[in-house]
Structures are given as C-alpha cells and as structure tokens.
Coordinates of C-alpha atoms and ligand atoms in Angstrom, one line a residue:
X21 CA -5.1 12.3 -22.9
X22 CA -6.5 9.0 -24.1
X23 CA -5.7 7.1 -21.1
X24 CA -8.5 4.0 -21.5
X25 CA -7.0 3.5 -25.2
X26 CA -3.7 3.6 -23.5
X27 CA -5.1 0.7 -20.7
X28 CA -6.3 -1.3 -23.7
X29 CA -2.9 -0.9 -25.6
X30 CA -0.5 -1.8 -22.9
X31 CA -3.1 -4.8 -21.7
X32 CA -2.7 -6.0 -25.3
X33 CA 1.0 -5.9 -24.9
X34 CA 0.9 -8.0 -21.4
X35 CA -1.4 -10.5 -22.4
X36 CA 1.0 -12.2 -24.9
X37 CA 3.5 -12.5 -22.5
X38 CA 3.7 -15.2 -20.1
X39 CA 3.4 -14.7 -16.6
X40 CA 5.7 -16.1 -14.1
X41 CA 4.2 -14.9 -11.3
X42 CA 2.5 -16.6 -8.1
X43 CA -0.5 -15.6 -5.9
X44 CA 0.3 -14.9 -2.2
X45 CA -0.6 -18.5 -1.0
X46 CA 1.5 -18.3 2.2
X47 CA -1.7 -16.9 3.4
X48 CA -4.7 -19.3 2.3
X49 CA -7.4 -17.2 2.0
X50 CA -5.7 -15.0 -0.3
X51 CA -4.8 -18.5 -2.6
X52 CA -8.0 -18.6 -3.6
X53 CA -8.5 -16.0 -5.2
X54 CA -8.6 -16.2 -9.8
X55 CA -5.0 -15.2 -10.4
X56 CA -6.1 -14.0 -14.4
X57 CA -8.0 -10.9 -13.1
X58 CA -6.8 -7.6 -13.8
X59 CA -8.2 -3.9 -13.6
X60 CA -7.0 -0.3 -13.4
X61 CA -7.9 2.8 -12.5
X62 CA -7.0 6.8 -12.7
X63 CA -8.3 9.3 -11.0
X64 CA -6.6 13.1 -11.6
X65 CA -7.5 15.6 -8.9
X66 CA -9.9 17.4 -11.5
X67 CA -12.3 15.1 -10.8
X68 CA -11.9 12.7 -14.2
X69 CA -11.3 9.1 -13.9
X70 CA -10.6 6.6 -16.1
X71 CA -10.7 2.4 -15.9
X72 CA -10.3 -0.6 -17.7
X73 CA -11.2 -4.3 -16.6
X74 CA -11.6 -5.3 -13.3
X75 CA -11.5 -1.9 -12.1
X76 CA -14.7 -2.0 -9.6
X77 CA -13.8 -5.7 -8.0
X78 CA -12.6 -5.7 -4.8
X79 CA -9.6 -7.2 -3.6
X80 CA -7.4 -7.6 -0.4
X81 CA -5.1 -4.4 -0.9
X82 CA -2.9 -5.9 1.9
X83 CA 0.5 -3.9 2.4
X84 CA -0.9 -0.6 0.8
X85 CA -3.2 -0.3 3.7
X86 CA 0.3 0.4 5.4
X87 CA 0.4 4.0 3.7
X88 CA -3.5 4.8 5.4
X89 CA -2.1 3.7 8.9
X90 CA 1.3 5.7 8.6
X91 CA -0.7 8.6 7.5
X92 CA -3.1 8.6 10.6
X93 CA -0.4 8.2 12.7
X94 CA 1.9 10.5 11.6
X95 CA -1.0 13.1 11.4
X96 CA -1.6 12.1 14.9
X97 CA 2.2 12.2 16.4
X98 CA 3.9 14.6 14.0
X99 CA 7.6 14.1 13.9
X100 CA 7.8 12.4 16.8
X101 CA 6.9 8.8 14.7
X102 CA 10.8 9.0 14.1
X103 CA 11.6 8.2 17.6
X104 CA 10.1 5.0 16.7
X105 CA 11.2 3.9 13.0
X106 CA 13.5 4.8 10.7
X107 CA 12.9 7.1 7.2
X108 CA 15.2 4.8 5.0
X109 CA 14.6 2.0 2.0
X110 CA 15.5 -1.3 3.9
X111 CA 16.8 -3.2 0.6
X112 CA 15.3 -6.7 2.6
X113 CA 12.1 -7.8 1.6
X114 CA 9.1 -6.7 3.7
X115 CA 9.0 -9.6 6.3
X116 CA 12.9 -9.4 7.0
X117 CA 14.3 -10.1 10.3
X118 CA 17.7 -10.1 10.0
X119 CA 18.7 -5.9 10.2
X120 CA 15.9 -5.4 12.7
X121 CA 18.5 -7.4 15.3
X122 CA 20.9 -4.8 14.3
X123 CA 19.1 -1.8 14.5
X124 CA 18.0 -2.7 18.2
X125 CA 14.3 -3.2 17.2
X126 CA 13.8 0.3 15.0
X127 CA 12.7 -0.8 11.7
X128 CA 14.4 0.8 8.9
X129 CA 10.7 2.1 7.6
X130 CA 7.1 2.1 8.0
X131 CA 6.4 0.4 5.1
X132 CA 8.2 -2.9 5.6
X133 CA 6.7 -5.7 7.9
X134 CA 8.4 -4.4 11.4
X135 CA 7.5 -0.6 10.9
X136 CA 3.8 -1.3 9.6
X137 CA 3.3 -3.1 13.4
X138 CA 5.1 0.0 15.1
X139 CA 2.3 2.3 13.5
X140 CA 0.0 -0.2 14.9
X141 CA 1.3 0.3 18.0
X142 CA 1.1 3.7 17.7
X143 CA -2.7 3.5 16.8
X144 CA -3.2 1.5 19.7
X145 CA -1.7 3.6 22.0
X146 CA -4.0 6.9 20.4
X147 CA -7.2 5.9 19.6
X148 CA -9.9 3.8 22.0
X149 CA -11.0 1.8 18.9
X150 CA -8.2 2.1 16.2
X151 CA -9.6 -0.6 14.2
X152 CA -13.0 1.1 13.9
X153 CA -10.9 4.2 13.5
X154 CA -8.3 3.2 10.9
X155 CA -11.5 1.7 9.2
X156 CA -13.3 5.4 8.9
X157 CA -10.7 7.2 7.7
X158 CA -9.8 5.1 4.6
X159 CA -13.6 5.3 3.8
X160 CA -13.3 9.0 4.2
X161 CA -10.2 9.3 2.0
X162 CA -12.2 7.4 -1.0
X163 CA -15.6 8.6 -0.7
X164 CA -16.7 5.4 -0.3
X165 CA -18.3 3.5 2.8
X166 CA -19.1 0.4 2.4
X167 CA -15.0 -0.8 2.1
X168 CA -14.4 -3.3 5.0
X169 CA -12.2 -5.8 6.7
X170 CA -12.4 -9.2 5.3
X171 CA -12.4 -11.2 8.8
X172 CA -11.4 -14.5 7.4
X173 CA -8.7 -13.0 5.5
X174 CA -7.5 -11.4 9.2
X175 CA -7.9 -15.0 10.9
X176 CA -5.7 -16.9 8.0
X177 CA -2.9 -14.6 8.6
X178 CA -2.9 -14.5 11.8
X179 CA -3.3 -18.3 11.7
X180 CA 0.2 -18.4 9.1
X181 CA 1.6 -14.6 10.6
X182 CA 4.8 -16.7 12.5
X183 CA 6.9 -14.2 11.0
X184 CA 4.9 -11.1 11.7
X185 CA 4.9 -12.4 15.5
X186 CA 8.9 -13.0 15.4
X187 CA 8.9 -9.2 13.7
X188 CA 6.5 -8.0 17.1
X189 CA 8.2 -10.0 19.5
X190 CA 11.7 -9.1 18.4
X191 CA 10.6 -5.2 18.6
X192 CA 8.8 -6.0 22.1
X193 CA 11.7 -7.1 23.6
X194 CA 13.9 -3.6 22.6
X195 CA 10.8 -2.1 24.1
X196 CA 9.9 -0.6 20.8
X197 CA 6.2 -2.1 21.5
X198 CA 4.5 -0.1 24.4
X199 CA 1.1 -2.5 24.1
X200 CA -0.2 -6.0 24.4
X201 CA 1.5 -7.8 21.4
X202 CA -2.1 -9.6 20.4
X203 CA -4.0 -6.1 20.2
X204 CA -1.3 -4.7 18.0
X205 CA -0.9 -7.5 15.5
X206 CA -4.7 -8.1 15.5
X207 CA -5.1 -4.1 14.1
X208 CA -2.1 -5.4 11.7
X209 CA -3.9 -8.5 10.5
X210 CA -7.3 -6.6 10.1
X211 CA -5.6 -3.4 8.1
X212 CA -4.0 -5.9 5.7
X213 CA -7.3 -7.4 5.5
X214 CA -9.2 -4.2 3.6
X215 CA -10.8 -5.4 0.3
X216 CA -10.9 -2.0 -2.2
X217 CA -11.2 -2.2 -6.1
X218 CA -8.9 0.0 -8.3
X219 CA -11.3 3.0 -8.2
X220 CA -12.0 3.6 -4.5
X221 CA -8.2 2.5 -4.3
X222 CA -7.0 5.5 -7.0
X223 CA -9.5 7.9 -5.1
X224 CA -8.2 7.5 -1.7
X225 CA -4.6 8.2 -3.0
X226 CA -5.7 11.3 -4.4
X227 CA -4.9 13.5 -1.5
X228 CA -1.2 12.8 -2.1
X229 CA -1.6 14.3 -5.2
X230 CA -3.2 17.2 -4.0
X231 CA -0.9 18.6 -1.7
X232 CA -2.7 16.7 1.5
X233 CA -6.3 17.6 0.7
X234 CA -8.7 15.3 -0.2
X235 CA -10.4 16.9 -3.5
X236 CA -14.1 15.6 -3.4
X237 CA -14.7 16.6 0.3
X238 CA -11.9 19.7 1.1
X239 CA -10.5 17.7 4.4
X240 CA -6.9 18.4 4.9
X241 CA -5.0 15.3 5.5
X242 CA -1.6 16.5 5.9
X243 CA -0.1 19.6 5.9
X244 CA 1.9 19.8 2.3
X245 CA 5.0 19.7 4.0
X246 CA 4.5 16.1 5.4
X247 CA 2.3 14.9 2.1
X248 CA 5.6 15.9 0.4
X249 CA 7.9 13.7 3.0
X250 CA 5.3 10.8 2.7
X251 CA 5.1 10.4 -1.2
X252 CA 9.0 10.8 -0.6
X253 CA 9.0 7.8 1.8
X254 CA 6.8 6.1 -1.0
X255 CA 9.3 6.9 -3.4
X256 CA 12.5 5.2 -1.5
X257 CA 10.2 2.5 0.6
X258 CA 6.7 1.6 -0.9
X259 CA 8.3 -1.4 -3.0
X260 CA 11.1 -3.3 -0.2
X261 CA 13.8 -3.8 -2.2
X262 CA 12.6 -3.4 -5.6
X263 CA 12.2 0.6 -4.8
X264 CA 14.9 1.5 -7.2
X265 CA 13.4 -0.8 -9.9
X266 CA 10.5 0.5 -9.3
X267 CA 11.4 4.4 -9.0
X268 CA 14.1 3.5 -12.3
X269 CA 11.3 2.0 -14.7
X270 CA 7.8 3.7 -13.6
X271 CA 9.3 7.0 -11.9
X272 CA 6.3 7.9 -9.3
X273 CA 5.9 7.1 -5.2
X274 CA 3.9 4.2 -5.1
X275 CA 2.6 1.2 -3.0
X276 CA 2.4 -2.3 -3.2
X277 CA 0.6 -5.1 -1.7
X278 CA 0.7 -8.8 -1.8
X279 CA -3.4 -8.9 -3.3
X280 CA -1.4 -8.2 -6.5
X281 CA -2.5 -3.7 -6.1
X282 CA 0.0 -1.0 -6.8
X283 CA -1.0 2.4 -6.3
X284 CA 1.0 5.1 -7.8
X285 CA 0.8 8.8 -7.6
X286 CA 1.7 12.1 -9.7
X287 CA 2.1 15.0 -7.5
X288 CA -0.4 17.5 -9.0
X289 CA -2.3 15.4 -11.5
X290 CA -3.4 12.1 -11.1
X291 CA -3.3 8.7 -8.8
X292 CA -3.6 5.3 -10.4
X293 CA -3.9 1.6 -9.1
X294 CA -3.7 -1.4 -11.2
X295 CA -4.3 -5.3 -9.8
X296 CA -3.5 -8.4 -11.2
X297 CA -2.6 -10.7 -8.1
X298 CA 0.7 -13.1 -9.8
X299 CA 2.8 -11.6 -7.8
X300 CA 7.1 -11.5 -8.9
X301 CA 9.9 -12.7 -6.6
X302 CA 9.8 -9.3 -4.6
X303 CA 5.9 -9.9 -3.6
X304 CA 5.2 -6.9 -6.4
X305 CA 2.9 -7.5 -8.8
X306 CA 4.2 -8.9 -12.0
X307 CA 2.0 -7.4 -14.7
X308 CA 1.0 -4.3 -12.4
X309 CA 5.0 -3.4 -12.6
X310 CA 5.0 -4.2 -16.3
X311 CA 2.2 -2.3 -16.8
X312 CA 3.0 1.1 -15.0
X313 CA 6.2 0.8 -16.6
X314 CA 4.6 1.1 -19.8
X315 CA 2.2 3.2 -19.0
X316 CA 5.0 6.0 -17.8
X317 CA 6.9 5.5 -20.6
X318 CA 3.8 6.2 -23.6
X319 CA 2.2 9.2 -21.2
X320 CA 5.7 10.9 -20.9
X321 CA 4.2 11.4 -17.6
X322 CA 6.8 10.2 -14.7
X323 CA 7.9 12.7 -12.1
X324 CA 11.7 12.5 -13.1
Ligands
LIG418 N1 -0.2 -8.9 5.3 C1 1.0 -9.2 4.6 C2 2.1 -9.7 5.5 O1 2.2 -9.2 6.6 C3 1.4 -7.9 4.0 C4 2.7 -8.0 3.1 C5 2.6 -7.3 1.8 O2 1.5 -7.0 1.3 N2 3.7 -7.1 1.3 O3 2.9 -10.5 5.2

C-alpha cells in the first residue's frame, strides 16, 4: 500500500481546515511547545515503516506512557492487577474525581488519571528502582535508547499536579495506595514526562500487534492471551470518554496523550502514531483524530 501518499493526501485535507484546538497549557512546560507541528509514523510487524513530517521529533508522549506502565505491571502481577482497578471505560475525563468517591477508591481503569497512579503504586511496590526500570523497558520495546524523562516537564506537573494529588490522596485514604504518596506520584510525573517521536513511538507499539512479541528483538512481552485483553482495554479505555468516538470513526485500540500523540494498533499488521499537539475538548488530539479517521476510512484497514 501507498501509505506516505496516503499521509500526504489526508495532511492536505487537514490543513485547510481550521483548528480549534488548544495545547495542554495547564502544565507550563508543555505550553511551550509550537502547536503547528505534525508527524506520523507506521510501522507493520514485517519490518516496513513509513513517515511523513515531523515523524523523528520528539515530544512529551504523556498519557500513552500509561499503556508501557500497565503492561509492566500486569506482566509482573498477572491477574491479580484487578484487585486493584477496574477493566471498564470510565465515560469521565481522565483527571475525574467524582466516580472514584463511589467506587471506594478503585478506579474504573488503568488508563484514566486514578488507575495510571495505582500501576504506579504497583511499580513501586515491585521494582527497587521503577523509574530506572519503567525507563528500560520502553527503550527495549522501541529499539531505541537514548528516549528519556524530560525532568522539567516532571517538576511543572508536579508543580500544577493538584488534581493528580486529590486522585492519590482520595485512593490513599480507601487504602488503595500501599506506598508513600510522593514516591508514587513522582514515578507518575516522570512516566508522563517521556519525550519519543512518532517512529520510536509506532515501534514500541508493535508488540501489540504481534501477538506480545517484540519483532526486531524476539522478547515476549505478554503472553497473547493478555496482549489480546490489553489492546481490548485500549479499545474501550485508551481515549476517556471519547472511546466510542474514537472506536466508531477510526476502529483500532489506541492511546492518547495530552503532548498531542495517538498511537493506534492493527492486530497482525501494523502500529501507527500521529502528533500534532492542539489538543480537542476531550484532551485528544484534534487533527491526530481527524487524521486516523481518514486514514481508516481510505486504507479499508479498521479492525471492525
Ligand atoms: N500527565 C497528564 C496528567 O496527569 C496526563 C494526562 C493525559 O495525557 N491525558 O494530567
């Protein structure tokens, strides 16, 4: 398939229109950053790849580093994670507060705010060094390792993170947090910190495609059985409460973050990640949605 004259196509397309988006300045550092960028990248598990624009630039990948954390852990813990978090879409937006209350501090998912900093927990608890160790394994799932933690892009959120603390302190107090509150939301801070450009972003996505095995290196991941359940959980979860928008007009798991990246993945063929940092109402990237739309709908190539 002709995916870069696709790219170019659909970027044609987008650039007429208008974009009402916003960067993610309710954390500064990220505010800075030239909102008119805009790259993607595919990868298929047979090794090709394919980019267009601002594919190699790094940029904060934010909540997708959510999937890499949940993934450790749940190799780590098995099952048991579900003792701790829910498996369902939250239909709140990703810093909610208000059904955590309810739920007696078990947040609805891992991908939302309040599960994200349960994993964290989790982490904490099972590794001497999780940040060190988080830190390896998403340079061992893309091949690539020189990605790192942006430490000023830690400090400003943890600087602004009021409602990340509420989220921790909320949880601590159903006794859904087993460590110190400041360790675990300074392994948040620093995951959400990871700077990764649409290609090493597509290529550490690829395992999911490839039934938990990472193609360039052989290392299983996950068993199949638990890729499966995780590109499920992407499915229903990895867009708070624009998952069915998402799932209705693009039709593949995915991830998004509030640097403007979504990652998406076909089960068996390919993984993709587009950034353009405006971000829509939801926190989603405005074009990236646009533009995976599109890009499903010319390729035929959606998993429903
Ligand atoms: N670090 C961000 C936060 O906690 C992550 C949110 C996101 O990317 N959706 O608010």
């Amino acid at each position: 398939m002709q995916y870069e004259t696709i790219f170019h196509e659909i970027y044609q397309e987008l650039k007429s229109l208008e974009d009402t988006g916003h960067v993610a300045d309710y954390i500064p550092e990220l505010a800075h950053v030239n909102p008119d960028q805009f790259g993607v990248h595919l990868s298929t598990i047979n090794g090709e790849s394919y980019a267009f624009g601002d594919a190699e630039k790094r940029f904060s990948i934010q909540s997708i580093a959510k999937v890499f954390a949940f993934v450790l852990a749940y190799s780590k813990i098995k099952s048991d994670i579900w003792k701790r978090m829910d498996l369902e879409p939250a239909g709140t937006p990703f810093n909610s507060l208000v059904q955590l209350e309810h739920d007696k501090g078990v947040p609805r998912n891992p991908f939302i705010n309040a599960g994200a900093i349960v994993v964290c927990d989790i982490l904490v608890s099972g590794f001497p060094s999780p940040k060190e160790h988080v830190l390896s394994f998403t340079r061992r799932l893309s091949n690539s390792f020189t990605i790192d933690y942006n430490t000023k892009v830690a400090q400003s959120e943890r600087e602004t993170g009021f409602r990340n603390f509420a989220l921790v302190n909320l949880m601590k107090s159903f006794g859904n947090i087993r460590n110190d509150i400041n360790e675990v939301m300074d392994l948040y801070f620093h995951i959400c910190s990871i700077e990764m450009s649409c290609r090493e972003l597509s290529e550490s996505f690829l395992f999911l495609a490839n039934n938990g095995v990472i193609p360039y290196s052989g290392e299983r991941i996950l068993s199949p059985s638990r890729t499966k359940r995780t590109n499920a959980l992407m499915q229903t979860c990895g867009f708070y409460d624009e998952a069915g928008q998402f799932t209705f007009k693009v039709g593949l798991p995915g991830k998004s973050g509030v640097g403007g990246g979504i990652v998406a993945v076909h089960p068996e063929k390919y993984s993709i990640a587009v950034w353009s940092p405006r971000l829509n109402k939801k926190g989603n990237s405005y074009k990236g949605m646009l533009f995976l739309e599109e890009f499903t709908t010319k390729t035929k190539l959606s998993i429903f």
